[in-house]
Tab-separated table of C-alpha atoms in Angstrom:
chain	number	residue	atom	x	y	z
A	933	MET	CA	57.898	113.493	-11.647
A	934	VAL	CA	61.036	112.143	-13.326
A	935	TYR	CA	63.996	112.064	-10.975
A	936	PRO	CA	67.455	113.072	-12.273
A	937	TRP	CA	68.886	109.608	-11.710
A	938	VAL	CA	66.316	108.148	-14.106
A	939	GLY	CA	67.804	110.223	-16.918
A	940	GLN	CA	71.289	109.125	-15.934
A	941	PHE	CA	70.312	105.477	-16.182
A	942	LEU	CA	68.400	105.914	-19.440
A	943	PHE	CA	70.860	108.134	-21.260
A	944	GLY	CA	74.222	107.393	-19.667
A	945	ARG	CA	74.849	104.258	-17.716
A	946	LEU	CA	72.890	101.869	-19.904
A	947	GLN	CA	74.610	102.869	-23.141
A	948	PHE	CA	77.760	100.844	-23.763
A	949	LEU	CA	79.316	103.731	-25.704
A	950	ASN	CA	79.065	105.968	-22.637
A	951	ARG	CA	80.036	103.481	-19.938
A	952	ARG	CA	82.895	104.870	-17.933
A	953	SER	CA	84.671	104.778	-14.596
A	954	SER	CA	86.059	107.926	-13.025
A	955	THR	CA	89.782	108.506	-13.393
A	956	PRO	CA	91.749	109.397	-10.243
A	957	ALA	CA	92.199	113.090	-9.467
A	958	ASN	CA	95.544	114.719	-10.252
A	959	SER	CA	96.004	115.447	-6.553
A	960	LEU	CA	96.349	111.692	-5.886
A	961	ALA	CA	99.555	111.684	-7.961
A	962	HIS	CA	100.820	108.147	-8.624
A	963	SER	CA	98.933	106.405	-5.838
A	964	LEU	CA	97.845	102.841	-6.670
A	965	LEU	CA	94.555	103.565	-4.860
A	966	LEU	CA	94.365	100.219	-3.108
A	967	LEU	CA	90.996	99.451	-1.538
A	968	TRP	CA	92.680	98.948	1.836
A	969	GLY	CA	94.990	101.935	1.355
A	970	PRO	CA	94.965	105.230	3.257
A	971	GLU	CA	92.756	106.940	0.633
A	972	ALA	CA	89.743	104.593	0.621
A	973	GLN	CA	90.343	102.852	3.977
A	974	GLY	CA	88.306	99.799	2.968
A	975	ASP	CA	85.224	101.765	1.872
A	976	PHE	CA	84.229	100.372	-1.558
A	977	THR	CA	81.958	103.297	-2.464
A	978	ARG	CA	84.628	105.854	-1.609
A	979	TRP	CA	87.181	103.739	-3.494
A	980	CYS	CA	85.047	103.939	-6.663
A	981	GLN	CA	84.479	107.671	-6.205
A	982	LEU	CA	88.230	108.275	-5.917
A	983	GLY	CA	88.874	106.410	-9.170
A	984	GLY	CA	89.987	103.135	-7.634
A	985	LEU	CA	88.127	101.028	-10.199
A	986	TRP	CA	89.936	102.791	-13.039
A	987	ALA	CA	93.296	102.316	-11.299
A	988	PHE	CA	92.458	98.626	-10.707
A	989	VAL	CA	91.634	97.987	-14.370
A	990	ALA	CA	94.616	100.009	-15.641
A	991	LEU	CA	97.090	98.266	-13.314
A	992	HIS	CA	95.915	94.745	-14.127
A	993	GLY	CA	95.702	95.611	-17.824
A	994	ALA	CA	99.325	96.762	-17.723
A	995	PHE	CA	100.366	93.495	-16.037
A	996	GLY	CA	98.454	91.516	-18.673
A	997	LEU	CA	100.113	93.420	-21.522
A	998	ILE	CA	103.582	93.003	-20.033
A	999	GLY	CA	102.924	89.282	-19.511
A	1000	PHE	CA	101.801	88.816	-23.111
A	1001	MET	CA	104.846	90.679	-24.431
A	1002	LEU	CA	107.197	88.550	-22.326
A	1003	ARG	CA	105.504	85.382	-23.555
A	1004	GLN	CA	105.968	86.440	-27.175
A	1005	PHE	CA	109.592	87.307	-26.428
A	1006	GLU	CA	110.110	83.847	-24.905
A	1007	LEU	CA	108.660	82.137	-27.986
A	1008	ALA	CA	110.889	84.127	-30.339
A	1009	ARG	CA	113.970	83.503	-28.183
A	1010	SER	CA	113.304	79.765	-27.962
A	1011	VAL	CA	113.580	79.399	-31.750
A	1012	GLN	CA	116.266	82.119	-32.046
A	1013	LEU	CA	114.105	84.216	-34.354
A	1014	ARG	CA	115.580	87.719	-34.252
A	1015	PRO	CA	114.796	90.497	-33.613
A	1016	PHE	CA	112.953	88.974	-30.674
A	1017	GLY	CA	110.480	91.791	-30.072
A	1018	VAL	CA	109.414	92.284	-33.689
A	1019	ALA	CA	109.480	88.597	-34.618
A	1020	ALA	CA	107.022	87.783	-31.847
A	1021	ILE	CA	104.417	90.171	-33.221
A	1022	PHE	CA	105.062	89.025	-36.800
A	1023	ARG	CA	104.416	85.446	-35.711
A	1024	PHE	CA	101.043	86.510	-34.363
A	1025	ILE	CA	100.115	88.391	-37.565
A	1026	LEU	CA	101.396	85.672	-39.901
A	1027	PHE	CA	99.379	83.060	-38.028
A	1028	PHE	CA	96.187	85.082	-38.452
A	1029	GLN	CA	96.866	85.667	-42.136
A	1030	GLY	CA	98.139	82.205	-43.038
A	1031	PHE	CA	95.474	80.204	-41.240
A	1032	HIS	CA	92.492	82.542	-41.494
A	1033	ASN	CA	93.105	84.929	-44.430
A	1034	TRP	CA	92.549	87.767	-41.972
A	1035	THR	CA	93.131	90.676	-44.367
A	1036	LEU	CA	90.211	89.521	-46.522
A	1037	ASN	CA	87.899	89.337	-43.519
A	1038	PRO	CA	85.231	92.076	-43.784
A	1039	PHE	CA	85.313	92.611	-40.017
A	1040	HIS	CA	89.027	93.367	-40.251
A	1041	MET	CA	88.332	95.811	-43.070
A	1042	MET	CA	85.705	97.585	-40.958
A	1043	GLY	CA	88.149	97.709	-38.047
A	1044	VAL	CA	90.867	99.301	-40.177
A	1045	ALA	CA	88.379	101.792	-41.625
A	1046	GLY	CA	87.169	102.674	-38.123
A	1047	VAL	CA	90.581	103.216	-36.529
A	1048	LEU	CA	92.205	105.027	-39.462
A	1049	GLY	CA	89.007	106.957	-40.145
A	1050	ALA	CA	88.973	108.109	-36.525
A	1051	ALA	CA	92.610	109.219	-36.820
A	1052	LEU	CA	91.670	111.276	-39.876
A	1053	LEU	CA	88.682	112.779	-38.052
A	1054	CYS	CA	90.886	113.730	-35.082
A	1055	ALA	CA	93.445	115.366	-37.377
A	1056	ILE	CA	90.729	117.324	-39.202
A	1057	HIS	CA	89.109	118.317	-35.910
A	1058	GLY	CA	92.380	119.526	-34.385
A	1059	ALA	CA	93.339	121.538	-37.451
A	1060	THR	CA	89.864	123.085	-37.619
A	1061	VAL	CA	89.932	124.121	-33.956
A	1062	GLU	CA	93.440	125.574	-34.302
A	1063	ASN	CA	92.352	127.707	-37.237
A	1064	THR	CA	89.072	128.959	-35.755
A	1065	LEU	CA	90.275	129.989	-32.273
A	1066	PHE	CA	88.969	133.335	-31.069
A	1067	GLU	CA	91.967	135.685	-30.959
A	1068	ASP	CA	91.160	137.534	-27.746
A	1069	GLY	CA	94.511	138.983	-26.749
A	1070	ASP	CA	96.758	136.654	-24.772
A	1071	GLY	CA	94.128	133.926	-24.952
A	1072	ALA	CA	94.862	133.422	-28.660
A	1073	ASN	CA	97.636	131.002	-27.734
A	1074	THR	CA	96.406	127.392	-27.879
A	1075	PHE	CA	97.662	126.589	-24.385
A	1076	ARG	CA	95.946	129.607	-22.809
A	1077	ALA	CA	92.803	129.708	-24.928
A	1078	PHE	CA	90.675	127.363	-22.837
A	1079	ASN	CA	89.500	127.502	-19.246
A	1080	PRO	CA	87.195	124.744	-17.953
A	1081	THR	CA	84.982	127.317	-16.195
A	1082	GLN	CA	84.628	129.771	-19.081
A	1083	ALA	CA	81.159	130.635	-20.366
A	1084	GLU	CA	82.080	131.574	-23.927
A	1085	GLU	CA	83.284	129.442	-26.838
A	1086	THR	CA	86.971	128.755	-27.400
A	1087	TYR	CA	86.649	128.512	-31.166
A	1088	SER	CA	84.047	129.521	-33.728
A	1089	MET	CA	81.734	126.627	-34.573
A	1090	VAL	CA	79.955	128.871	-37.078
A	1091	THR	CA	83.178	129.532	-39.005
A	1092	ALA	CA	84.096	125.845	-38.997
A	1093	ASN	CA	80.601	124.911	-40.159
A	1094	ARG	CA	80.701	127.393	-43.038
A	1095	PHE	CA	84.158	126.246	-44.141
A	1096	TRP	CA	83.369	122.515	-44.263
A	1097	SER	CA	79.984	123.211	-45.822
A	1098	GLN	CA	81.799	124.882	-48.705
A	1099	ILE	CA	84.376	122.080	-49.005
A	1100	PHE	CA	82.147	119.006	-48.692
A	1101	GLY	CA	78.681	120.484	-48.995
A	1102	VAL	CA	77.866	119.059	-45.557
A	1103	ALA	CA	79.091	119.732	-42.006
A	1104	PHE	CA	78.231	118.926	-38.400
A	1105	SER	CA	75.539	121.227	-37.061
A	1106	ASN	CA	76.663	121.131	-33.424
A	1107	LYS	CA	79.565	120.005	-31.241
A	1108	ARG	CA	77.673	117.192	-29.544
A	1109	TRP	CA	76.967	115.376	-32.810
A	1110	LEU	CA	80.553	116.012	-33.930
A	1111	HIS	CA	82.076	114.571	-30.753
A	1112	PHE	CA	79.671	111.627	-30.747
A	1113	PHE	CA	80.694	110.751	-34.304
A	1114	MET	CA	84.396	111.016	-33.391
A	1115	LEU	CA	83.717	108.469	-30.627
A	1116	PHE	CA	81.354	106.283	-32.649
A	1117	VAL	CA	83.729	105.659	-35.578
A	1118	PRO	CA	86.708	104.152	-33.663
A	1119	VAL	CA	84.566	102.286	-31.116
A	1120	THR	CA	82.487	100.693	-33.867
A	1121	GLY	CA	85.652	99.770	-35.762
A	1122	LEU	CA	87.149	98.111	-32.684
A	1123	TRP	CA	83.922	96.211	-32.011
A	1124	MET	CA	83.841	94.952	-35.604
A	1125	SER	CA	87.463	93.818	-35.411
A	1126	ALA	CA	86.760	92.074	-32.104
A	1127	LEU	CA	83.810	90.242	-33.676
A	1128	GLY	CA	86.116	89.183	-36.501
A	1129	VAL	CA	88.596	87.695	-34.020
A	1130	VAL	CA	85.719	85.814	-32.367
A	1131	GLY	CA	84.948	84.412	-35.815
A	1132	LEU	CA	88.561	83.261	-36.121
A	1133	ALA	CA	88.233	81.479	-32.792
A	1134	LEU	CA	85.386	79.509	-34.409
A	1135	ASN	CA	87.598	78.976	-37.484
A	1136	LEU	CA	85.236	80.766	-39.889
A	1137	ARG	CA	86.501	81.670	-43.346
A	1138	ALA	CA	86.535	85.279	-44.511
A	1139	TYR	CA	83.579	85.481	-46.883
A	1140	ASP	CA	81.216	82.527	-46.529
A	1141	PHE	CA	81.673	82.242	-42.730
A	1142	VAL	CA	81.784	78.447	-42.868
A	1143	SER	CA	84.089	76.387	-40.661
A	1144	GLN	CA	87.075	75.119	-42.634
A	1145	GLU	CA	86.824	71.683	-40.987
A	1146	ILE	CA	83.183	71.275	-42.014
A	1147	ARG	CA	83.852	72.489	-45.549
A	1148	ALA	CA	86.858	70.158	-45.942
A	1149	ALA	CA	84.807	67.196	-44.683
A	1150	GLU	CA	82.068	67.862	-47.250
A	1151	ASP	CA	84.295	68.716	-50.230
A	1152	PRO	CA	87.457	66.617	-50.812
A	1153	GLU	CA	88.797	69.217	-53.269
A	1154	PHE	CA	88.503	72.083	-50.789
A	1155	GLU	CA	91.980	73.076	-49.621
A	1156	THR	CA	93.413	75.965	-47.643
A	1157	PHE	CA	96.668	76.499	-45.788
A	1158	TYR	CA	94.868	75.383	-42.626
A	1159	THR	CA	93.493	72.126	-44.081
A	1160	LYS	CA	96.875	71.372	-45.693
A	1161	ILE	CA	98.568	71.488	-42.307
A	1162	PHE	CA	95.987	69.702	-40.188
A	1163	PHE	CA	94.311	67.206	-42.554
């Protein structure tokens, strides 16, 4: 006998694409969901069930983002490079491009393709759903067309499939594969971009993935913006 939790571990919790923590319920409003607060009362399991882990990550992530932005603002202000907010981000981008030729890095290209490709997929998906909604009286309105407990479809997958089959000659056969692909494209793009940044931390060049220091030591004629500054 295969117990239900076995399937959860095999097909849910062990896949990094599907890893998730529960978001707090709407009824908890803007509570910070502290572990020692009145909601969880020190019970770690209950805290996780209420969405405390999500609140913990979101809160600390917000603090980290605010801290980084203030640091960039301080750097721009110290050299009087206005506008402070924009100049700080430009400094970050110019450093990546000037020292590492970031726009010619294939991992950056895959990241751009993933994020912008996902935006295009979302736009196509939204337009397709809007134009294939079942017009069942008052429910034809987008904001009243869906109920989480309904048994029937909100929009016609068959119509959407036929339309895109005629346009591209190929279409998604079911909603699960469609939604997986809409998740897979941006996540893969972000992972590729993250790997590219790791490569920059190791000072690897865009195409041959060789450290600029090692290359400069072996070839006296090898010169980049980085080696010009530091050697």
